[in-house]
Structure formats: structure tokens, C-alpha cells
mmCIF file of N, CA and C in Angstrom:
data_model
loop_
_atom_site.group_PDB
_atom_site.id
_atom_site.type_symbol
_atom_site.label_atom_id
_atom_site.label_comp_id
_atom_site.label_asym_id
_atom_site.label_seq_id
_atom_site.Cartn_x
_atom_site.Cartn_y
_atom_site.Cartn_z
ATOM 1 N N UNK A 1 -18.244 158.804 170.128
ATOM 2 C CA UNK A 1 -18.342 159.840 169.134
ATOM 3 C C UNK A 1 -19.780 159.881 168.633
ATOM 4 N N UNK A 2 -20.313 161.088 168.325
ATOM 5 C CA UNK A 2 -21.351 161.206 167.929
ATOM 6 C C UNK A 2 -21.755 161.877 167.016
ATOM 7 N N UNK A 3 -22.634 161.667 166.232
ATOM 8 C CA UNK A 3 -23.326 162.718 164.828
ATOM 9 C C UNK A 3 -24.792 162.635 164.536
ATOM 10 N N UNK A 4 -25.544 163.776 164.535
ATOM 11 C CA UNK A 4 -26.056 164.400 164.521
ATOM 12 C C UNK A 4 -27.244 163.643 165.528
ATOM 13 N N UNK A 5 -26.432 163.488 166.416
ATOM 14 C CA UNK A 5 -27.107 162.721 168.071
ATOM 15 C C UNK A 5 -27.202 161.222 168.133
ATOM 16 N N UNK A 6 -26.001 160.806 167.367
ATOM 17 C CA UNK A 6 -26.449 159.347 166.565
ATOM 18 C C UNK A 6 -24.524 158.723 167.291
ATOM 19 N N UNK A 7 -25.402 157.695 168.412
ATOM 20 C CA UNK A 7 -23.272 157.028 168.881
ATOM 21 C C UNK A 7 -23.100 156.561 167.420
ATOM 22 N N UNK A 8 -21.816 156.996 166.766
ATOM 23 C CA UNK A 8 -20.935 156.276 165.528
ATOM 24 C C UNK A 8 -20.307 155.381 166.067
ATOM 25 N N UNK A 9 -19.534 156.180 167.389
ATOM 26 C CA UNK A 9 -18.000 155.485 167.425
ATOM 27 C C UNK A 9 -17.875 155.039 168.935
ATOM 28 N N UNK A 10 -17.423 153.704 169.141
ATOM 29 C CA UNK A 10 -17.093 153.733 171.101
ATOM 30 C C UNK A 10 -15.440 153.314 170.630
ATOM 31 N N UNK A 11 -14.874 153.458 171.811
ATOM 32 C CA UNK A 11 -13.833 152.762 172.511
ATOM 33 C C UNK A 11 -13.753 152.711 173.928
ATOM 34 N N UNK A 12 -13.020 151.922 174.143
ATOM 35 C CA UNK A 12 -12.828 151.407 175.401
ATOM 36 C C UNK A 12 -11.288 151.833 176.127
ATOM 37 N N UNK A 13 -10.845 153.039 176.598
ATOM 38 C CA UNK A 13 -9.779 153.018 177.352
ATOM 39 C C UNK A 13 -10.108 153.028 178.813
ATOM 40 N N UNK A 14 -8.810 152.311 179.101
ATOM 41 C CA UNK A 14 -8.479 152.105 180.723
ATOM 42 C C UNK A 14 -6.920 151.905 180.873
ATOM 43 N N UNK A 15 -6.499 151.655 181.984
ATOM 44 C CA UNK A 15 -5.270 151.138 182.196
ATOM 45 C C UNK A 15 -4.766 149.641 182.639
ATOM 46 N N UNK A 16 -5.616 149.535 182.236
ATOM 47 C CA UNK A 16 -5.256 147.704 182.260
ATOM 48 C C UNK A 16 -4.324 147.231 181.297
ATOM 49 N N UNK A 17 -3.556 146.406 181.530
ATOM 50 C CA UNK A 17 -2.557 145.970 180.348
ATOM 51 C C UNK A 17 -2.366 144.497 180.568
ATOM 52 N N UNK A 18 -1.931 143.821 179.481
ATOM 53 C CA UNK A 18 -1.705 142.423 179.411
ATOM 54 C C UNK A 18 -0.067 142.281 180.086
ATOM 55 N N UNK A 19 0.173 141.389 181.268
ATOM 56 C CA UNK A 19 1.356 141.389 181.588
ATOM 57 C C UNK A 19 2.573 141.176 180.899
ATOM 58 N N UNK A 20 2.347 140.732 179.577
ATOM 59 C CA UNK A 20 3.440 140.732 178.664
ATOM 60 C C UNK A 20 4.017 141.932 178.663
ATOM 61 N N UNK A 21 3.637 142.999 178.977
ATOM 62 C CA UNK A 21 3.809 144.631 178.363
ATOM 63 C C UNK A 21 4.908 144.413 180.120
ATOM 64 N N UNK A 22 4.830 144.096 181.012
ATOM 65 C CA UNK A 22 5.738 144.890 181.915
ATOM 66 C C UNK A 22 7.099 144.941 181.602
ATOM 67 N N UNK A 23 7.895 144.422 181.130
ATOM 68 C CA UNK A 23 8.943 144.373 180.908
ATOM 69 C C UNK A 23 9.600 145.169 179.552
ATOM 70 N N UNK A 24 8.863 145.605 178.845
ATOM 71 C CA UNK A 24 8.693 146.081 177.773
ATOM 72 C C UNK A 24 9.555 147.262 178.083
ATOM 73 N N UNK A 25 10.816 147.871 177.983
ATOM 74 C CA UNK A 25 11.960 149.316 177.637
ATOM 75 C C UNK A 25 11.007 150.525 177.219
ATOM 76 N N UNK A 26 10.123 150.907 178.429
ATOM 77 C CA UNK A 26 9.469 151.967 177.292
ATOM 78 C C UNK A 26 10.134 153.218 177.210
ATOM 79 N N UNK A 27 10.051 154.149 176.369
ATOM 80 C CA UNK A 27 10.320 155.149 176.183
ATOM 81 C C UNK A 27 10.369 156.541 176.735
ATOM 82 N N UNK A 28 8.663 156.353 177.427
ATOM 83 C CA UNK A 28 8.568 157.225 178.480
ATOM 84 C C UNK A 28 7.885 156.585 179.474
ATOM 85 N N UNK A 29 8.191 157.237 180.869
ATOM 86 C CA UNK A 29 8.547 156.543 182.095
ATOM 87 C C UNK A 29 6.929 157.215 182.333
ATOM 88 N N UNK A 30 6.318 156.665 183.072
ATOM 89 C CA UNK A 30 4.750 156.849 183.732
ATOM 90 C C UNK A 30 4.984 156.167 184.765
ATOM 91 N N UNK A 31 3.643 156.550 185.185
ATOM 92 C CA UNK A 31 2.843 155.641 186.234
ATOM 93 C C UNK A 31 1.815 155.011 185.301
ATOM 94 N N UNK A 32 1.199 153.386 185.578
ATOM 95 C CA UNK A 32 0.490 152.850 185.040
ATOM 96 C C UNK A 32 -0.860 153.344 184.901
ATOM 97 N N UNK A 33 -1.654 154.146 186.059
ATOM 98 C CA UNK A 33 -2.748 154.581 185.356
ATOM 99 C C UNK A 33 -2.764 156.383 185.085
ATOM 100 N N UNK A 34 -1.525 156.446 184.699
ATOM 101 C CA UNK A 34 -1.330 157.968 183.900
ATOM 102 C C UNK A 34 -1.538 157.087 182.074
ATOM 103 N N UNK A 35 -1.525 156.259 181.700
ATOM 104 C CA UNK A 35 -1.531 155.809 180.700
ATOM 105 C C UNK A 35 -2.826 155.017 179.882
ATOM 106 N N UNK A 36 -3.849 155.576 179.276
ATOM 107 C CA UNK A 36 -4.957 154.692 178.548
ATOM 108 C C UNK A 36 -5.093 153.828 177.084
ATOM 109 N N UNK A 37 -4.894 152.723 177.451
ATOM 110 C CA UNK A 37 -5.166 151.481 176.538
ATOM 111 C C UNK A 37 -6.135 151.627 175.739
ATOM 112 N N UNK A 38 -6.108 151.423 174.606
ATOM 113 C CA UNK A 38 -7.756 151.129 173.641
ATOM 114 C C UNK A 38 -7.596 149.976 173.418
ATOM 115 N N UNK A 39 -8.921 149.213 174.361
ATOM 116 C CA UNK A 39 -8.713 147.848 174.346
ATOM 117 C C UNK A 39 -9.723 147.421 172.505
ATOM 118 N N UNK A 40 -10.505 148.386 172.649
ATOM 119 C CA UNK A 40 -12.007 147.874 171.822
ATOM 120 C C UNK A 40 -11.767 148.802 170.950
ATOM 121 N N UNK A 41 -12.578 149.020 169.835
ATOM 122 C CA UNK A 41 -12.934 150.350 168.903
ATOM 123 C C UNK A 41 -14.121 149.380 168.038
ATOM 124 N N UNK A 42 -15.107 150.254 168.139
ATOM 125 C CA UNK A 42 -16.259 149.927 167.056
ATOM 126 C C UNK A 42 -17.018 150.823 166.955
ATOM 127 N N UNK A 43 -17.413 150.863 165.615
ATOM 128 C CA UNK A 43 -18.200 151.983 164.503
ATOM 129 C C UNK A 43 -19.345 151.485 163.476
ATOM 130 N N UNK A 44 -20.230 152.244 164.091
ATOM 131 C CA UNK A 44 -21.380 152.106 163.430
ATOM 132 C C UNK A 44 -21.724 151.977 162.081
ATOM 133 N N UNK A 45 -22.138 150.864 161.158
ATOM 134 C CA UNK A 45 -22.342 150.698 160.116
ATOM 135 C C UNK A 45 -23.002 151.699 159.334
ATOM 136 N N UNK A 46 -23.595 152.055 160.185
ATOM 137 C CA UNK A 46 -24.363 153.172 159.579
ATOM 138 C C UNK A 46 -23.569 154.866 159.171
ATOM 139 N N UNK A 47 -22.888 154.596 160.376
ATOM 140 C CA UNK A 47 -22.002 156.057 159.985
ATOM 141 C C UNK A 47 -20.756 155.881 159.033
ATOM 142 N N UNK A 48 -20.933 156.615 158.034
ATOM 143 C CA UNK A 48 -19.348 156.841 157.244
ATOM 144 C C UNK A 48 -19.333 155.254 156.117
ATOM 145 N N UNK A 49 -20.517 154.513 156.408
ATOM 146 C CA UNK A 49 -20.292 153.303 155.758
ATOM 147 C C UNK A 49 -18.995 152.560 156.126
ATOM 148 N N UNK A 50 -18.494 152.760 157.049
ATOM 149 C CA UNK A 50 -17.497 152.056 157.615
ATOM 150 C C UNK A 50 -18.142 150.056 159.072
ATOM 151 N N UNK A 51 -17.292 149.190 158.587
ATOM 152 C CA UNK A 51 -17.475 148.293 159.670
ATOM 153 C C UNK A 51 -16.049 148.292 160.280
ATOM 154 N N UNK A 52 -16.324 147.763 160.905
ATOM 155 C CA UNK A 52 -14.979 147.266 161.833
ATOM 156 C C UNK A 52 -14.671 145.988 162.318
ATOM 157 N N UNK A 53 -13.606 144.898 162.625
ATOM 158 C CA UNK A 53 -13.580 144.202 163.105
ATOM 159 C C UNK A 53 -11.943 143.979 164.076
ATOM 160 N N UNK A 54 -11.874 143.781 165.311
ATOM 161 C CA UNK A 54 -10.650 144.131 165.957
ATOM 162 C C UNK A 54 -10.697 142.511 166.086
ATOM 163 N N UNK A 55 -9.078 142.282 165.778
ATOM 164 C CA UNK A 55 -8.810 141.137 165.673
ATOM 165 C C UNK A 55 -7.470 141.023 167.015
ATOM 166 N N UNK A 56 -7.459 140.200 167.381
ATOM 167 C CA UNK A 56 -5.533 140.024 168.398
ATOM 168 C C UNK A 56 -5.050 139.426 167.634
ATOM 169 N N UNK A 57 -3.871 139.809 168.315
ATOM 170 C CA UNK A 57 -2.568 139.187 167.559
ATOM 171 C C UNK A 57 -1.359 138.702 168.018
ATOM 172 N N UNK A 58 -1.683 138.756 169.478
ATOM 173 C CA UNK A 58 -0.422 138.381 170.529
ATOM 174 C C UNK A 58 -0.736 138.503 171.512
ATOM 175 N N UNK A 59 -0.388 138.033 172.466
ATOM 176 C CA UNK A 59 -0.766 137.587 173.642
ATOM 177 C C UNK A 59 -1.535 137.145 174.493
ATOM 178 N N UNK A 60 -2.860 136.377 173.415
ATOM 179 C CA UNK A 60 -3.977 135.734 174.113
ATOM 180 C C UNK A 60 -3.497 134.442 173.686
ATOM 181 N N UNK A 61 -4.592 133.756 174.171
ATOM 182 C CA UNK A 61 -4.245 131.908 173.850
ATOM 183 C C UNK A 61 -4.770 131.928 173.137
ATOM 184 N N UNK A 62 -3.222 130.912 172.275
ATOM 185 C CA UNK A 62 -3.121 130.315 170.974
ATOM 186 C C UNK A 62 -2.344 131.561 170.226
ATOM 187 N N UNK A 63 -1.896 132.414 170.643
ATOM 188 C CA UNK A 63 -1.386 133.072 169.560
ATOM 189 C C UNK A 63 0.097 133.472 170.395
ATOM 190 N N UNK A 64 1.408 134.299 169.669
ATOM 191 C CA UNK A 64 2.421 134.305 169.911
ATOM 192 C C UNK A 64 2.732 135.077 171.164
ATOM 193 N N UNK A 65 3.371 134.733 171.881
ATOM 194 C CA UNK A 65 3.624 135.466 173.294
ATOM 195 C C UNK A 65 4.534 136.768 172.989
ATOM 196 N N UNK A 66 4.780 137.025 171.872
ATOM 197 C CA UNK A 66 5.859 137.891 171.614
ATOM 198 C C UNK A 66 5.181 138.667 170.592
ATOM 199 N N UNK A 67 6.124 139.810 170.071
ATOM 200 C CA UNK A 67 6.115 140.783 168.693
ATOM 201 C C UNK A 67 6.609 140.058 167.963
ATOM 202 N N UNK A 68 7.155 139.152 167.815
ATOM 203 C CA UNK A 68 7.369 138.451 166.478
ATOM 204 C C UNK A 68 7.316 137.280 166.045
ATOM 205 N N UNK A 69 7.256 137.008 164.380
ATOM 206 C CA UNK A 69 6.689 135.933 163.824
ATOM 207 C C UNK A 69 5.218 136.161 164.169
ATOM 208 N N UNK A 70 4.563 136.494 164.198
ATOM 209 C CA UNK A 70 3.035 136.967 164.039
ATOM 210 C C UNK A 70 2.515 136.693 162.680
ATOM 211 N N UNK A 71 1.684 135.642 162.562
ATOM 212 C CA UNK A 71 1.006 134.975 161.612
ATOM 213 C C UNK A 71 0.112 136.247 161.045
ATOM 214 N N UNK A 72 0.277 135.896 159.573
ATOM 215 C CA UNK A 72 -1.029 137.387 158.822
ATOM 216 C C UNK A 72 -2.187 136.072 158.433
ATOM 217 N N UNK A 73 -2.168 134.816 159.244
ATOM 218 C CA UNK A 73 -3.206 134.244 157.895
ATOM 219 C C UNK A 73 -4.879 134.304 158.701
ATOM 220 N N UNK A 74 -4.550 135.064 159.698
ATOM 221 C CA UNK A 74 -5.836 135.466 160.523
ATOM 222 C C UNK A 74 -6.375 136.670 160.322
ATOM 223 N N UNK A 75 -5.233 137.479 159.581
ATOM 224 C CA UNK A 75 -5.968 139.047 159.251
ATOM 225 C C UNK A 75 -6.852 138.235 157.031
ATOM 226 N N UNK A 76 -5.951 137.598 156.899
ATOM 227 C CA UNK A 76 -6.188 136.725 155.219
ATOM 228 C C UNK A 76 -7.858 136.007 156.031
ATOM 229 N N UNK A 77 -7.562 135.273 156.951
ATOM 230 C CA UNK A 77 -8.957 134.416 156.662
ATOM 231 C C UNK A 77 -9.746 135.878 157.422
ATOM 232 N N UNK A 78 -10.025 136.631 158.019
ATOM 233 C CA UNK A 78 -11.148 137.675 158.658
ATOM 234 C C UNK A 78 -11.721 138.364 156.803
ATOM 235 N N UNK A 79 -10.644 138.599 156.011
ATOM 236 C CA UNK A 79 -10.741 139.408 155.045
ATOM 237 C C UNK A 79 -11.950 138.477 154.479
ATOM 238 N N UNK A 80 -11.385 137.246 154.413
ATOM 239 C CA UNK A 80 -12.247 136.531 153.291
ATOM 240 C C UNK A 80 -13.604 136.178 154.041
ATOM 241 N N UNK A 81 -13.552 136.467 155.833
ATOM 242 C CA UNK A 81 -15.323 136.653 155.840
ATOM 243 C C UNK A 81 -15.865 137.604 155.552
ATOM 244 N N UNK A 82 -15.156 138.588 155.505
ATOM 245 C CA UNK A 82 -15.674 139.826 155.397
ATOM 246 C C UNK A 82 -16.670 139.960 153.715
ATOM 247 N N UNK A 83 -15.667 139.333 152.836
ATOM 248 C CA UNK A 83 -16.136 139.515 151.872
ATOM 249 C C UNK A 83 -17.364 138.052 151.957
ATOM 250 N N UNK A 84 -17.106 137.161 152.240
ATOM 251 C CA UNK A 84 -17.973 136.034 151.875
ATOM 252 C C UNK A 84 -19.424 136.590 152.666
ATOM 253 N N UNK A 85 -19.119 137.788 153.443
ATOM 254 C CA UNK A 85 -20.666 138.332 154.263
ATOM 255 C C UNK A 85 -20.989 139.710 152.974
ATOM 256 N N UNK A 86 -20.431 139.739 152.025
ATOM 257 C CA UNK A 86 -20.677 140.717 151.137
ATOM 258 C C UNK A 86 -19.727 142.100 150.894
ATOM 259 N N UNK A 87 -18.374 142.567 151.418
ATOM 260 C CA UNK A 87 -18.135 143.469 151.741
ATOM 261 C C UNK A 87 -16.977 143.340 150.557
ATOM 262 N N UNK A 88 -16.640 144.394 150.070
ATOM 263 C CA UNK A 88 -15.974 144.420 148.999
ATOM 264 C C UNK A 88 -14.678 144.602 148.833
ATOM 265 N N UNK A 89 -13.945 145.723 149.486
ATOM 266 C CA UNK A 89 -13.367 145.751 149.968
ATOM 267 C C UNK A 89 -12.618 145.993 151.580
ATOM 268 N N UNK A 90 -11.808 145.334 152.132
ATOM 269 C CA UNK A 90 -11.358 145.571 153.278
ATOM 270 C C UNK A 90 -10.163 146.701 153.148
ATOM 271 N N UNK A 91 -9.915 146.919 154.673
ATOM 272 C CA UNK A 91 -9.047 147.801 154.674
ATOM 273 C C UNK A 91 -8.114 147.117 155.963
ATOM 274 N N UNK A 92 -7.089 147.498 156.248
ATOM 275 C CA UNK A 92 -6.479 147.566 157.684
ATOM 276 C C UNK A 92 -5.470 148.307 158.439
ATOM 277 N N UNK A 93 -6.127 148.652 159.864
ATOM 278 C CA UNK A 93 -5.351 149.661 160.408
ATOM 279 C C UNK A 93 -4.692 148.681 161.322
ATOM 280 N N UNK A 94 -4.262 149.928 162.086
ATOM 281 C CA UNK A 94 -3.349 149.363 163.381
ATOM 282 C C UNK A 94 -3.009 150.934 164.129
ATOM 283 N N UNK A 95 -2.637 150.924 165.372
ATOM 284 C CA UNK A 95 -1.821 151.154 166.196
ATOM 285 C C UNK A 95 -0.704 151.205 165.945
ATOM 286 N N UNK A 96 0.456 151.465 166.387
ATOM 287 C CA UNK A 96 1.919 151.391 167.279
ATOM 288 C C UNK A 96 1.962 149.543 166.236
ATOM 289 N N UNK A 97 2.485 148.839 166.947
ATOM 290 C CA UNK A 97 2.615 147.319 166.474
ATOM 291 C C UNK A 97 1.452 147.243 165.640
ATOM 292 N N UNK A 98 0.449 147.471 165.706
ATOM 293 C CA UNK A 98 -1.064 146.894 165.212
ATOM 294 C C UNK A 98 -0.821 147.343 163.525
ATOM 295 N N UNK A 99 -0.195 149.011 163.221
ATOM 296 C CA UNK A 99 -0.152 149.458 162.142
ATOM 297 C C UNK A 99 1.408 148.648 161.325
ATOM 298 N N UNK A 100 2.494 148.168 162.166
ATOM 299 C CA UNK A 100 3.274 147.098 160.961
ATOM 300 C C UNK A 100 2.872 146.072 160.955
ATOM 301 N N UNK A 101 2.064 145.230 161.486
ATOM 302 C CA UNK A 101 1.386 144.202 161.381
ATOM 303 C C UNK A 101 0.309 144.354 160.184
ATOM 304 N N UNK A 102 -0.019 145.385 159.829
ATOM 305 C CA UNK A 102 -1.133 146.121 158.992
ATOM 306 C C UNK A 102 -0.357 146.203 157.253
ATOM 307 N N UNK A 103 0.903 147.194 157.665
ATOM 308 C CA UNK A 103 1.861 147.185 156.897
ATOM 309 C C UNK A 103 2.111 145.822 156.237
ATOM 310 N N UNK A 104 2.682 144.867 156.819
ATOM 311 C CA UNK A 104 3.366 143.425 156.871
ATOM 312 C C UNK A 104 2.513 143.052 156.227
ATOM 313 N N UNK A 105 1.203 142.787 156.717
ATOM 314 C CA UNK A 105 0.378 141.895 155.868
ATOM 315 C C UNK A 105 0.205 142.296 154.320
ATOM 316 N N UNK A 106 -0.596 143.490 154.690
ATOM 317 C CA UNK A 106 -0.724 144.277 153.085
ATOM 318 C C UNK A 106 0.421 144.014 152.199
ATOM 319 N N UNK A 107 1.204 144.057 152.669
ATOM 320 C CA UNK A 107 2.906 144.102 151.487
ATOM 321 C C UNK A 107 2.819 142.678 151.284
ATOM 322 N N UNK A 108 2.852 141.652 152.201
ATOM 323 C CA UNK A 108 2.716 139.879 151.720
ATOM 324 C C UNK A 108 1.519 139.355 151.357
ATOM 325 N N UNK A 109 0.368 139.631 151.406
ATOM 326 C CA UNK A 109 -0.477 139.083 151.014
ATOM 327 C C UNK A 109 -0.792 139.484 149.956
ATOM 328 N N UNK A 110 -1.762 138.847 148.764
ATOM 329 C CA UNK A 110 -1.820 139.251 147.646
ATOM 330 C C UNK A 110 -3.094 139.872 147.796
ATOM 331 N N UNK A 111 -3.241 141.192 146.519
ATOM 332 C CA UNK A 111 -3.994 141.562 146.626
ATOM 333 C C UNK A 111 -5.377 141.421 146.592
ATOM 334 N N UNK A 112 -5.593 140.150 146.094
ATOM 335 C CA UNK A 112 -7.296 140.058 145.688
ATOM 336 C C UNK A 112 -7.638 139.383 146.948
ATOM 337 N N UNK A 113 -7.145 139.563 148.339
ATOM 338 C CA UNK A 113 -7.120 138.949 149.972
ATOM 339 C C UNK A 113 -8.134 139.997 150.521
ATOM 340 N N UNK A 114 -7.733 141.342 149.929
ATOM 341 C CA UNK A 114 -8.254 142.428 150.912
ATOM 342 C C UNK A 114 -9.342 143.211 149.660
ATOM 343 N N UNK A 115 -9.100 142.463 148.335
ATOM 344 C CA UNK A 115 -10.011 143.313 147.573
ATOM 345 C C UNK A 115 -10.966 142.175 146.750
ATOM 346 N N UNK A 116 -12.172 142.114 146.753
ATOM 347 C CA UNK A 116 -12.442 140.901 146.392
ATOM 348 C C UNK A 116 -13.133 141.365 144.501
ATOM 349 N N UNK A 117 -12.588 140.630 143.840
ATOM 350 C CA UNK A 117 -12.712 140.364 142.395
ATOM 351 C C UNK A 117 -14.057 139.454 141.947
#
């Protein structure tokens, strides 16, 4: 993405997927590279005053092979670098899974995690 000739925004799609996903009931039936992944997303500090930081949350090593029981104390400790590097408040998105994981945390964690006092 770009503004006023200036990259803001990349991502990264392809069709690569983590093999956890084959078995997965999906919804709609494809072919694997009719379908693009956003593996990455990052945005320029400069644009929109926005940072970014993409965190996993399943299916790499050391973390849960599954959708559930998914620890929030890795989105809690990212928050608190965020702020200990100066940033005031955080925010968090998600995706599909990425956005109740987003949900989940926000609702259990307390607030002064993502807003720093």
C-alpha cells in the first residue's frame, strides 16, 4: 500500500499453509492455490502513526498444536514491551481465530496490560 509514493503497508500472501490446517472441515471447498494466506502484515511507523507487531499463536514450536487453550500471556508480555519501548497504548487485531484470540485476551486481561498508566 502506498501514500503519496511512500510503501505504508506490505503483506505477504501465498498459498502455503502450516500442515495443521489440512484436516481442518472447511467450509468452502478449493483448490489449495485458489486460496491466499497473509503470512506477514507490517506498517510503516510513519504512516497513520500506527506500529505493528505479528505475534503466533499456534502451531510453531513451543506453542499449542491446536485452537485451543491458547495462552494470552504472550499477547500481556508483547504489550508490556511495547510500552516499556514507549508506546502508550496498544491495540489488538486478528483475523478469523487471530480476532477471538484478540477478543479473549482483551476481555481477560486487565486493562492497564494494553493501556499503560
Amino acid at each position: 500500500m502506498k501514500e503519496n509514493n511512500t510503501l505504508c503497508a506490505c503483506v505477504v500472501l501465498n498459498s502455503d499453509y502450516n500442515m495443521g490446517y489440512v484436516d481442518v472441515p472447511w467450509n468452502i471447498k478449493c483448490e489449495a492455490d485458489e486460496v491466499l494466506i497473509p503470512h506477514a502484515l507490517a506498517v510503516s511507523p510513519d504512516c497513520q502513526g500506527l506500529t505493528t507487531l505479528a505475534l503466533a499463536y499456534v502451531m510453531e514450536e513451543g506453542l499449542p498444536k491446536q485452537f485451543s487453550k491458547v495462552p494470552i500471556d504472550s499477547l500481556e508480555a508483547a504489550a508490556k514491551r511495547l510500552h516499556d519501548m514507549g508506546y502508550e497504548k496498544v491495540g489488538l487485531w486478528g483475523i478469523s481465530k487471530g480476532a477471538e484470540l484478540a477478543l479473549t485476551a482483551g476481555s481477560l486481561a486487565e486493562r492497564k496490560v494494553f493501556q499503560r498508566r
